Tab-separated table of C-alpha atoms and ligand atoms in Angstrom:
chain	number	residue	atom	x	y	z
A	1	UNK	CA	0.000	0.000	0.000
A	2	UNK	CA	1.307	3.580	-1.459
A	3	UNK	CA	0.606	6.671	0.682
A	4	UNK	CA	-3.331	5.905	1.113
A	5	UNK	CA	-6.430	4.182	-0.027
A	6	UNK	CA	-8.603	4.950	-3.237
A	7	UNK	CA	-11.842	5.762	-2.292
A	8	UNK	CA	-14.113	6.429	-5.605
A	9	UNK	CA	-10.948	7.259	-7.151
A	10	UNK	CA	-9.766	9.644	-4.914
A	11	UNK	CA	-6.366	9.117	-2.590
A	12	UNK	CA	-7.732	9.173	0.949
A	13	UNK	CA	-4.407	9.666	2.753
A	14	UNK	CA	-3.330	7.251	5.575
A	15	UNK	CA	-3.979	10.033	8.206
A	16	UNK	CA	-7.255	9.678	7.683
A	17	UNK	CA	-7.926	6.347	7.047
A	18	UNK	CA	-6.216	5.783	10.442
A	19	UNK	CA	-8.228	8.341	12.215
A	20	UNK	CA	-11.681	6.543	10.912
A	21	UNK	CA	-9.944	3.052	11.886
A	22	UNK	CA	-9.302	4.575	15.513
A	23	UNK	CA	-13.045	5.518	15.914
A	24	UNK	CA	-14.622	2.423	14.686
A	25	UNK	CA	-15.541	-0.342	17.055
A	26	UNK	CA	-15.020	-3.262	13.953
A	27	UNK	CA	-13.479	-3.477	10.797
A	28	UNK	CA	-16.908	-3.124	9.249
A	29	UNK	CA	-17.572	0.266	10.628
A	30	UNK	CA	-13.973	1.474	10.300
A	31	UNK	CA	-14.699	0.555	6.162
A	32	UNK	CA	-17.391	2.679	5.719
A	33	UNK	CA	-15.638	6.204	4.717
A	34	UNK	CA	-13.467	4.003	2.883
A	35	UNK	CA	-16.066	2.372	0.368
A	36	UNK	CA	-15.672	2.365	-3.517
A	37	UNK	CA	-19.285	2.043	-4.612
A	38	UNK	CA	-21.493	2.974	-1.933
A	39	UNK	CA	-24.711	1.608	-3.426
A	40	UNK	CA	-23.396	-1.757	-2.876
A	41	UNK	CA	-24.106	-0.964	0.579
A	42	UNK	CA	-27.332	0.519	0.430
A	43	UNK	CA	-29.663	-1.407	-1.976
A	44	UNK	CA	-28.391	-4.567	-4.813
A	45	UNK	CA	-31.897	-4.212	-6.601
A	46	UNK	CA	-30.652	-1.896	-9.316
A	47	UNK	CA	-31.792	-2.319	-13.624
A	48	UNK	CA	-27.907	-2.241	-14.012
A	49	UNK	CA	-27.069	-4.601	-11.721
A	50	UNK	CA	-30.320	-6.994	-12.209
A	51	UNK	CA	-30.089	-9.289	-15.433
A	52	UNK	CA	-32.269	-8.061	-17.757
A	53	UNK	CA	-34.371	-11.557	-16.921
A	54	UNK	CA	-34.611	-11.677	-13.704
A	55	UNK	CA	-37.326	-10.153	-12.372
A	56	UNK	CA	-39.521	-12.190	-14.534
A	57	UNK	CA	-38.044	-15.225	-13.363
A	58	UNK	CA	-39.301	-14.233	-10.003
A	59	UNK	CA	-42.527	-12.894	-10.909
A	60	UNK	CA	-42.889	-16.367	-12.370
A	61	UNK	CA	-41.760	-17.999	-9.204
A	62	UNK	CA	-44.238	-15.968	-6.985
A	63	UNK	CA	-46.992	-17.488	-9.266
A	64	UNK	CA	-45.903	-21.098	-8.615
A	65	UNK	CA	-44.384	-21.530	-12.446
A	66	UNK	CA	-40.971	-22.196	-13.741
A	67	UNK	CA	-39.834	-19.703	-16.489
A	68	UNK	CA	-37.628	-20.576	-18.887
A	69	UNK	CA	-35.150	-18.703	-17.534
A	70	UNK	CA	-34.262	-21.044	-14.658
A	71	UNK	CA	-32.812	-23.983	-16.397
A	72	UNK	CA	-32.995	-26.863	-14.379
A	73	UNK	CA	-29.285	-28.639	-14.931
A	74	UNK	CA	-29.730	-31.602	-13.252
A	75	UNK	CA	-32.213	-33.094	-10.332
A	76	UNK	CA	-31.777	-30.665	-7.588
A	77	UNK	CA	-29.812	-28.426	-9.274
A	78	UNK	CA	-30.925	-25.438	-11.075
A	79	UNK	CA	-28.978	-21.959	-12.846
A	80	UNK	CA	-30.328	-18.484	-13.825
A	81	UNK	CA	-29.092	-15.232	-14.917
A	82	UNK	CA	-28.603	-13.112	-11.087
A	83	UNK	CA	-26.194	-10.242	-11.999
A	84	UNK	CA	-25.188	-7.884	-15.380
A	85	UNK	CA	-21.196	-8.058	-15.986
A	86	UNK	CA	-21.547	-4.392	-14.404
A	87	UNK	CA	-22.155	-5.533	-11.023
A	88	UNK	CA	-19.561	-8.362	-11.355
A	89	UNK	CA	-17.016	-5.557	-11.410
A	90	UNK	CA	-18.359	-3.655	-8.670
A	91	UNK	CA	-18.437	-6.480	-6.373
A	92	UNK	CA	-15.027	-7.604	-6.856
A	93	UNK	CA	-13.774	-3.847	-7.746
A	94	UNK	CA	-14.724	-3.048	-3.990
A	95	UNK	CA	-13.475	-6.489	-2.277
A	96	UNK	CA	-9.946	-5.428	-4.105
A	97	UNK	CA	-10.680	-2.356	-2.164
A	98	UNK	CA	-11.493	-3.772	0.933
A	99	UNK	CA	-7.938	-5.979	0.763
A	100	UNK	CA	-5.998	-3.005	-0.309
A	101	UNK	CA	-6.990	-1.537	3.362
A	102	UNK	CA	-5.452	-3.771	5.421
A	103	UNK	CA	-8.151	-3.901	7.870
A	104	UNK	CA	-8.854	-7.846	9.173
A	105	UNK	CA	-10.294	-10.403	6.835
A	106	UNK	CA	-11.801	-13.575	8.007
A	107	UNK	CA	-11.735	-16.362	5.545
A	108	UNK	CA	-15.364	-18.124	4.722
A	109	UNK	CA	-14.198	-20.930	6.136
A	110	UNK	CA	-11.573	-23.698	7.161
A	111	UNK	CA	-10.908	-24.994	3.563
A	112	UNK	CA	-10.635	-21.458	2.139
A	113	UNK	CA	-7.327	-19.241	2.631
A	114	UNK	CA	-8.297	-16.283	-0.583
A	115	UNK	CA	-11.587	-15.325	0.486
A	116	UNK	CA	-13.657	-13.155	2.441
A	117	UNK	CA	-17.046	-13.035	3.869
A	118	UNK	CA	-18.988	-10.260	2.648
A	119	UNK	CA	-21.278	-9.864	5.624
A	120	UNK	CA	-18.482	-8.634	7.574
A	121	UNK	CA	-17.741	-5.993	5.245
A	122	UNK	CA	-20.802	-4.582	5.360
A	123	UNK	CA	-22.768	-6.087	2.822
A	124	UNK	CA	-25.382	-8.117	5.231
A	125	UNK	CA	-28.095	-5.478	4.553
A	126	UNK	CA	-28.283	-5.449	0.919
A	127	UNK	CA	-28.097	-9.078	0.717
A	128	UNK	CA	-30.804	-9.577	3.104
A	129	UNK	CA	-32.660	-7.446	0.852
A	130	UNK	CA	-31.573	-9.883	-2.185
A	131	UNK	CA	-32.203	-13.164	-0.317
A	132	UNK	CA	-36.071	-11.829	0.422
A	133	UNK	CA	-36.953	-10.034	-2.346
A	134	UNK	CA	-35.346	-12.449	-4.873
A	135	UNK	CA	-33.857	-15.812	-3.547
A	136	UNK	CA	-36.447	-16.797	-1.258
A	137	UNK	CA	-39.259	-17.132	-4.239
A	138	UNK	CA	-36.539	-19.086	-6.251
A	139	UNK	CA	-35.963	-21.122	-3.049
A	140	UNK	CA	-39.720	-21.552	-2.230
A	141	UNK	CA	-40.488	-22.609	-5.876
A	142	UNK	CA	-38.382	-25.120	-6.081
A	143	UNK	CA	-38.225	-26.552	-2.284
A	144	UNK	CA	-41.326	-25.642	-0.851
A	145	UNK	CA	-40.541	-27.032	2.340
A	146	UNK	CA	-36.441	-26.204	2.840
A	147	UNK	CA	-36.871	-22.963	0.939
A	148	UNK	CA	-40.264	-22.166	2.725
A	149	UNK	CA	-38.336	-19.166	4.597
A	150	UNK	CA	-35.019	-17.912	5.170
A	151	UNK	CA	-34.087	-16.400	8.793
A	152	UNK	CA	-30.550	-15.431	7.876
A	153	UNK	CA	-27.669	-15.808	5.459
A	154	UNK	CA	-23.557	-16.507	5.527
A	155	UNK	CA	-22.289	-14.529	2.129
A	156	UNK	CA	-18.910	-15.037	1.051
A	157	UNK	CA	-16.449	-14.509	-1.712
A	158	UNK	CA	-14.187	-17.729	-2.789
A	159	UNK	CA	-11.193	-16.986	-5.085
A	160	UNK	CA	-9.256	-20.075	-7.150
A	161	UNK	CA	-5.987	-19.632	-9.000
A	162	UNK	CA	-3.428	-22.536	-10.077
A	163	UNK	CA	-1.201	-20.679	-7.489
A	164	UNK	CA	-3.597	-20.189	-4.334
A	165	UNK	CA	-6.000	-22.125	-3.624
A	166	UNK	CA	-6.866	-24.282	-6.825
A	167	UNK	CA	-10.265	-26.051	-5.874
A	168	UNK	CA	-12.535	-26.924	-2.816
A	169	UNK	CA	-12.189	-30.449	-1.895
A	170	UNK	CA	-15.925	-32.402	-2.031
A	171	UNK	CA	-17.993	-31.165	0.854
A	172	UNK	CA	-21.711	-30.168	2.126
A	173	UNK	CA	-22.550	-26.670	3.262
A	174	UNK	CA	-23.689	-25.727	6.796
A	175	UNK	CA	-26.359	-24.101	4.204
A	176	UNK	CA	-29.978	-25.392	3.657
A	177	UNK	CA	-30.239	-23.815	0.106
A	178	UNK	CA	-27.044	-22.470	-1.389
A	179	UNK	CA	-26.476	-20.181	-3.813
A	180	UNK	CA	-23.578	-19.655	-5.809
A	181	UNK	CA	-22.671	-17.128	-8.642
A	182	UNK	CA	-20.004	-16.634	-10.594
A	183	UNK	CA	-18.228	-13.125	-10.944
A	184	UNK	CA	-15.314	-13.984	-13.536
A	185	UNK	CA	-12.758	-13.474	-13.901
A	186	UNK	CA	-11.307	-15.550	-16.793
A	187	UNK	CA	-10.490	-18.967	-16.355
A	188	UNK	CA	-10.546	-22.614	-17.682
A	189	UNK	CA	-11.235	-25.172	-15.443
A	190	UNK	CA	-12.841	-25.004	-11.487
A	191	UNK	CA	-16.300	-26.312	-12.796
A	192	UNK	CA	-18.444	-27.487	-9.974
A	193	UNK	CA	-18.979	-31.227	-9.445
A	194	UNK	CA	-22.046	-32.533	-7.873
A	195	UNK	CA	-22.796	-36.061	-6.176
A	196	UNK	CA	-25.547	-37.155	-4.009
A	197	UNK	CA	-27.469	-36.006	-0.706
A	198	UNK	CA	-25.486	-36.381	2.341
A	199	UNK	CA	-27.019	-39.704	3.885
A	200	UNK	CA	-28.585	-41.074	0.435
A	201	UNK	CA	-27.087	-44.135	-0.843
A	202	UNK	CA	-25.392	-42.292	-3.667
A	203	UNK	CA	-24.157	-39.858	-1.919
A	204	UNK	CA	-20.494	-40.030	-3.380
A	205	UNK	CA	-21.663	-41.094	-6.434
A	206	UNK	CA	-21.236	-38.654	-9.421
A	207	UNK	CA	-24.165	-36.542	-10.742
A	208	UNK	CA	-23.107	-33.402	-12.535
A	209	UNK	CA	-20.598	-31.401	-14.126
A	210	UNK	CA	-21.900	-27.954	-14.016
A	211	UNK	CA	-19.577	-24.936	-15.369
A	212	UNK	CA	-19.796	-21.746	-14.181
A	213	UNK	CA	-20.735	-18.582	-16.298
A	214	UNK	CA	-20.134	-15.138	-15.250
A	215	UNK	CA	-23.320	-13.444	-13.625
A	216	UNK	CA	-25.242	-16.761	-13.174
A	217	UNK	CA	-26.526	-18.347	-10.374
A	218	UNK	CA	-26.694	-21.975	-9.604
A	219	UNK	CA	-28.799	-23.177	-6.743
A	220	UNK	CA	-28.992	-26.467	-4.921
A	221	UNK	CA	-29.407	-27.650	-1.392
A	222	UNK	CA	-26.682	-27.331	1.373
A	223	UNK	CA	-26.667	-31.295	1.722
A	224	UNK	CA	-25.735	-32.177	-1.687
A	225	UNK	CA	-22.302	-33.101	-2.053
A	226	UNK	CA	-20.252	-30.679	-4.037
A	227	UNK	CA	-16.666	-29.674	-4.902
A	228	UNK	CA	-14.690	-26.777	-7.165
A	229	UNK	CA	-12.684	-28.911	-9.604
A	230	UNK	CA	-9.133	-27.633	-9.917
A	231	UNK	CA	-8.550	-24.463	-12.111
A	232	UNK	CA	-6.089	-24.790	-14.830
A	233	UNK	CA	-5.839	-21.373	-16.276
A	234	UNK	CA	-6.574	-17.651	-14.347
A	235	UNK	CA	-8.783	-16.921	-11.397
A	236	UNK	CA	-12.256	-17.575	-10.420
A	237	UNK	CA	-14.255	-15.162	-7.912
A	238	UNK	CA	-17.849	-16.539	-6.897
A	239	UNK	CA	-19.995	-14.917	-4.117
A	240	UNK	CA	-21.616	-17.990	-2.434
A	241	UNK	CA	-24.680	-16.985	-0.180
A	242	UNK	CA	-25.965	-19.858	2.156
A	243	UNK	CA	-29.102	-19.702	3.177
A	244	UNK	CA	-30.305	-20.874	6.699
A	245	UNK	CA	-34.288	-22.071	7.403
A	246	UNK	CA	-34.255	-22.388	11.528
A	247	UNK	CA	-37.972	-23.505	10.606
A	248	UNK	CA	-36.427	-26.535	8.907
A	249	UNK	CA	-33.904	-26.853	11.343
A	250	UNK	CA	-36.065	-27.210	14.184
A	251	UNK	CA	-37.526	-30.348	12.269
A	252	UNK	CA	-37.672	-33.939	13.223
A	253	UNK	CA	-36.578	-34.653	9.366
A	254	UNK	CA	-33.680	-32.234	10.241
A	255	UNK	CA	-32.762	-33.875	13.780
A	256	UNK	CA	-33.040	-37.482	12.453
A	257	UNK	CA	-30.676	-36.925	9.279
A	258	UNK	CA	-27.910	-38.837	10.722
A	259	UNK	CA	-30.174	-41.987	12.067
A	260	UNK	CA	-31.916	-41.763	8.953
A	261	UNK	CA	-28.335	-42.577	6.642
A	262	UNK	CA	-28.488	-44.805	3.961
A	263	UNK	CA	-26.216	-47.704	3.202
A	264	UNK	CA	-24.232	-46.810	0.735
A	265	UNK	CA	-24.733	-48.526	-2.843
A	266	UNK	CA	-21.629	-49.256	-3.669
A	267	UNK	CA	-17.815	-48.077	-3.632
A	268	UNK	CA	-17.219	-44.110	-4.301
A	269	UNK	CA	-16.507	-42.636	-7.958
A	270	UNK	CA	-13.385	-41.244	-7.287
A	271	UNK	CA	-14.344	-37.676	-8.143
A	272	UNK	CA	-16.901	-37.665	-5.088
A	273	UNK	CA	-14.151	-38.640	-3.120
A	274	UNK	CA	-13.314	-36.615	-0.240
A	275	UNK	CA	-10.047	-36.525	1.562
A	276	UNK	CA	-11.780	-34.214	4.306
A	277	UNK	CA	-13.935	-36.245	4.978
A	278	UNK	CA	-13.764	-40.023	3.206
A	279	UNK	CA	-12.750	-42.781	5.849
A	280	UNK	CA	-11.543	-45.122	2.590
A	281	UNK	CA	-10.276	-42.125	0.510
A	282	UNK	CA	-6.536	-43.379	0.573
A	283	UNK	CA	-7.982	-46.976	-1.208
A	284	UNK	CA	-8.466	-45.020	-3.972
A	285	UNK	CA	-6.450	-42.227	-4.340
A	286	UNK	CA	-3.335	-40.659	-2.969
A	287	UNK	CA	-4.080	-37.744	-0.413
A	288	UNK	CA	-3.136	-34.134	-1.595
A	289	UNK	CA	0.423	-33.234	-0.153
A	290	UNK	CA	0.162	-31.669	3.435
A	291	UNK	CA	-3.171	-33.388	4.097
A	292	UNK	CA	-2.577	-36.702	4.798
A	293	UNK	CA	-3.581	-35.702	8.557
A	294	UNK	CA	-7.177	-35.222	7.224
A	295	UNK	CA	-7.510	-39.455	7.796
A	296	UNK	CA	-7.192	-38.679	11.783
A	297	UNK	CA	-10.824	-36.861	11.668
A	298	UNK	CA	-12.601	-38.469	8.377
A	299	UNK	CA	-16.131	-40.004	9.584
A	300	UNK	CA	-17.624	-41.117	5.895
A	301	UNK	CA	-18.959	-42.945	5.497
A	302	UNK	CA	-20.195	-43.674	9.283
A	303	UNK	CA	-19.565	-47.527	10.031
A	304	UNK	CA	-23.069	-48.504	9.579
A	305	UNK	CA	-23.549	-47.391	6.064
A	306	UNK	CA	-20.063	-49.167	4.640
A	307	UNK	CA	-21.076	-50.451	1.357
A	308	UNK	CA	-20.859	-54.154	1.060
A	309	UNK	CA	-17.705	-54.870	-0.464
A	310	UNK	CA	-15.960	-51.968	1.927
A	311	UNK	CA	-12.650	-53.467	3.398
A	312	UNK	CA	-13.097	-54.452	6.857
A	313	UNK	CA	-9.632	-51.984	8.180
A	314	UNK	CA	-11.749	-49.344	7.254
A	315	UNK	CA	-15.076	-50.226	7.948
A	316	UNK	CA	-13.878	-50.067	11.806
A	317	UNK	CA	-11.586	-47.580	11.383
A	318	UNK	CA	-12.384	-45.287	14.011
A	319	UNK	CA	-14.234	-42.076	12.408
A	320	UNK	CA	-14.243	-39.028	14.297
A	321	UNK	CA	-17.669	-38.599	15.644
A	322	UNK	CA	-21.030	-37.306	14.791
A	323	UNK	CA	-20.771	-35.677	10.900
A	324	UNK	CA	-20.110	-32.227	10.945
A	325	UNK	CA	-20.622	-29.883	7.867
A	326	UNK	CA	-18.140	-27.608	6.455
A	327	UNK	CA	-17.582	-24.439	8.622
B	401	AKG	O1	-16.394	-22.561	-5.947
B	401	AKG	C1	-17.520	-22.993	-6.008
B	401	AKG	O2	-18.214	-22.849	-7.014
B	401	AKG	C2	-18.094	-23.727	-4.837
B	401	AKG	C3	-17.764	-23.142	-3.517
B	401	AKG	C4	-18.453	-23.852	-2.419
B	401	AKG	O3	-19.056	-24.861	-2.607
B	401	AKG	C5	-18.392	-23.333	-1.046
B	401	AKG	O4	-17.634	-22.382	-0.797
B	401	AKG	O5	-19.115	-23.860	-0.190
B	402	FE2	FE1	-20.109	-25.487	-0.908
C-alpha cells in the first residue's frame, strides 16, 4: 500500500484512514468512509445490476411456475441469470478495495485461505434485501418445504488460482439452500462437481458437471455433495450466499438426518471422493500433499452405512464422531 487508499478514485491519505480506523468499534464500521461504490451498501436491486431476466423469473416464481429462464441442470440443481457483468465488477472492484486496506479479513471458512465473507464488510443489509426479495421465491419454488423461509444468510467470496487455492475439496454446506454465482474473472477449469445427498445411498456417487458462467446463479441444497474442480488457467471469484431455514432446522426430518443414513450402494466414484472427509479415501487415491492428517478426523462414510464390499480396516476404522458440515 502507497501513501493511502482509493476511495471512488480519490487518494484518501493514511492520516485519515487511520483516524476513521481509531473511531470504529469493527473493521466493518472502520470501512465505511473508505467504500468504492457505496450503493453496494445501500440497496443490490438496481436495472444495471439486475439481469435483464430476472425479475420475470421471479414474478414467475411468486406465481408457482418455472420460467424458462431457470434452467434446471440436473435433479436438484438449477442456474439463472442473477447479476449484469456491471455488477460483477463492482463487487469484486470493492473487495480489491477492501484488501488493499489492510483492515482484518476472516476467511469463509476452514478450507478457504483467498476469500472473504462479505457480511463482515458490510454487505449483510443489501443481501438480506436480495435473499427476500429475490432468492427466497426461487428457493420456495423449487423446495417448498427447505426454501419455505429464510431467517438469515452466511455470504462469502471464494477466489481459485493454479497458485492459491486451486479447488474446494468435495464437501456439504452448513447451508440449507445455497447459492452460488459466478463473478469472472477468466479462467478454464474449477467447474463445480455434484454427487448425491449427504445420507442417500449415492451420496459419493457422481451426478453433474456444471460450469460456471459469469453473472449466473446456480442453486442447490446445502446437503448435496459438491466440490470446485481444480482451475487450470486464471482466477475464479464466486460470491456464495448460504441460506439458513431455523424452521427446517427445528424439524424432526432435520434432527433425524444422521439416524436416517443410507447404506451406501456401492464403492465411491473417485471424483466424489473426499479426503476431508472419506474414511476409505486413501484406497483409492493418494491424499493431496500436506493433508494426509485429514484421515485422523474423516467419519464417511459412518460404520453402519459401509457399502458391502468396503474393506473391513476401514469399515472399523475409528471415524471421528457425529458428521459435521463444512464451517
Ligand atoms: O467454488 C464454487 O463454485 C463452490 C464453492 C463452495 O461450494 C463453497 O464455498 O461452499
Ligand atoms: Fe459449498
Amino acid at each position: 500500500m502507497g501513501l493511502g487508499v482509493s476511495v471512488g478514485g480519490k487518494q484518501v491519505p493514511n492520516a485519515l484512514k487511520r483516524f476513521a480506523t481509531s473511531l470504529a468499534t469493527s473493521p466493518e464500521e472502520a470501512y465505511v468512509p473508505l467504500r468504492k461504490t457505496p450503493e453496494l451498501f445501500s440497496s443490490l436491486l438496481r436495472d444495471e445490476w439486475l439481469a435483464p431476466t430476472l425479475m420475470e423469473v421471479v414474478a414467475a416464481a411468486r406465481e408457482g411456475k418455472m420460467h424458462p429462464g431457470l434452467k434446471k441442470e440436473a435433479e436438484g440443481i438449477y442456474s439463472f441469470e442473477l447479476f449484469t457483468p456491471k455488477f460483477c465488477r463492482a463487487l469484486l472492484d470493492e473487495v480489491d478495495n477492501y484488501f488493499e486496506t489492510g483492515l482484518p479479513v476472516r476467511r469463509p471458512n476452514s478450507m478457504n485461505n483467498y476469500g472473504l465473507i462479505v457480511n463482515e464488510i458490510g454487505m449483510k443489509p443489501t443481501i438480506t434485501e436480495l435473499q427476500q426479495s429475490v432468492l427466497l421465491p426461487i428457493a420456495k419454488l423449487l423446495w417448498p418445504k427447505i426454501g419455505a423461509a429464510f431467517h438469515s444468510h452466511h455470504s462469502f467470496m471464494v477466489q481459485y488460482r493454479s497458485t492459491e487455492d486451486a479447488g474446494l475439496d468435495l464437501h456439504t454446506d452448513d447451508s440449507d439452500v445455497t447459492f452460488n454465482v459466478c463473478l469472472g474473472e477468466e479462467f478454464t477449469g474449477a467447474g463445480l462437481t455434484f454427487c448425491g445427498y449427504m445420507g442417500a445411498h449415492d451420496h459419493r456417487h457422481f451426478s453433474y458437471a456444471y460450469q460456471h458462467e459469469k453473472g449466473r446463479a446456480v442453486v442447490h441444497l446445502g446437503s448435496r455433495r459438491h466440490g470446485a474442480d481444480d482451475i487450470q488457467t486464471g482466477t475464479r471469484r464466486n460470491l456464495i450466499i448460504w441460506n439458513h431455514n431455523m424452521q427446517h432446522r427445528q424439524s424432526r426430518e432435520y434432527a433425524m438426518r444422521m439416524y436416517d443414513y443410507q447404506q451406501e450402494s456401492g464403492p465411491p466414484d473417485k471424483r466424489c471422493l473426499s479426503f476431508t472427509h472419506d474414511r476409505d479415501y486413501p484406497l483409492y487415491k493418494d491424499y493431496p500433499p500436506g493433508t494426509e492428517d485429514n484421515s485422523k478426523r474423516a467419519w464417511c462414510p459412518p460404520p453402519a452405512a459401509c457399502y458391502d464390499t468396503m474393506s473391513d480396516d476401514i469399515r472399523n476404522s475409528r471415524t471421528r464422531g457425529p458428521v459435521k458440515k463444512k464451517t
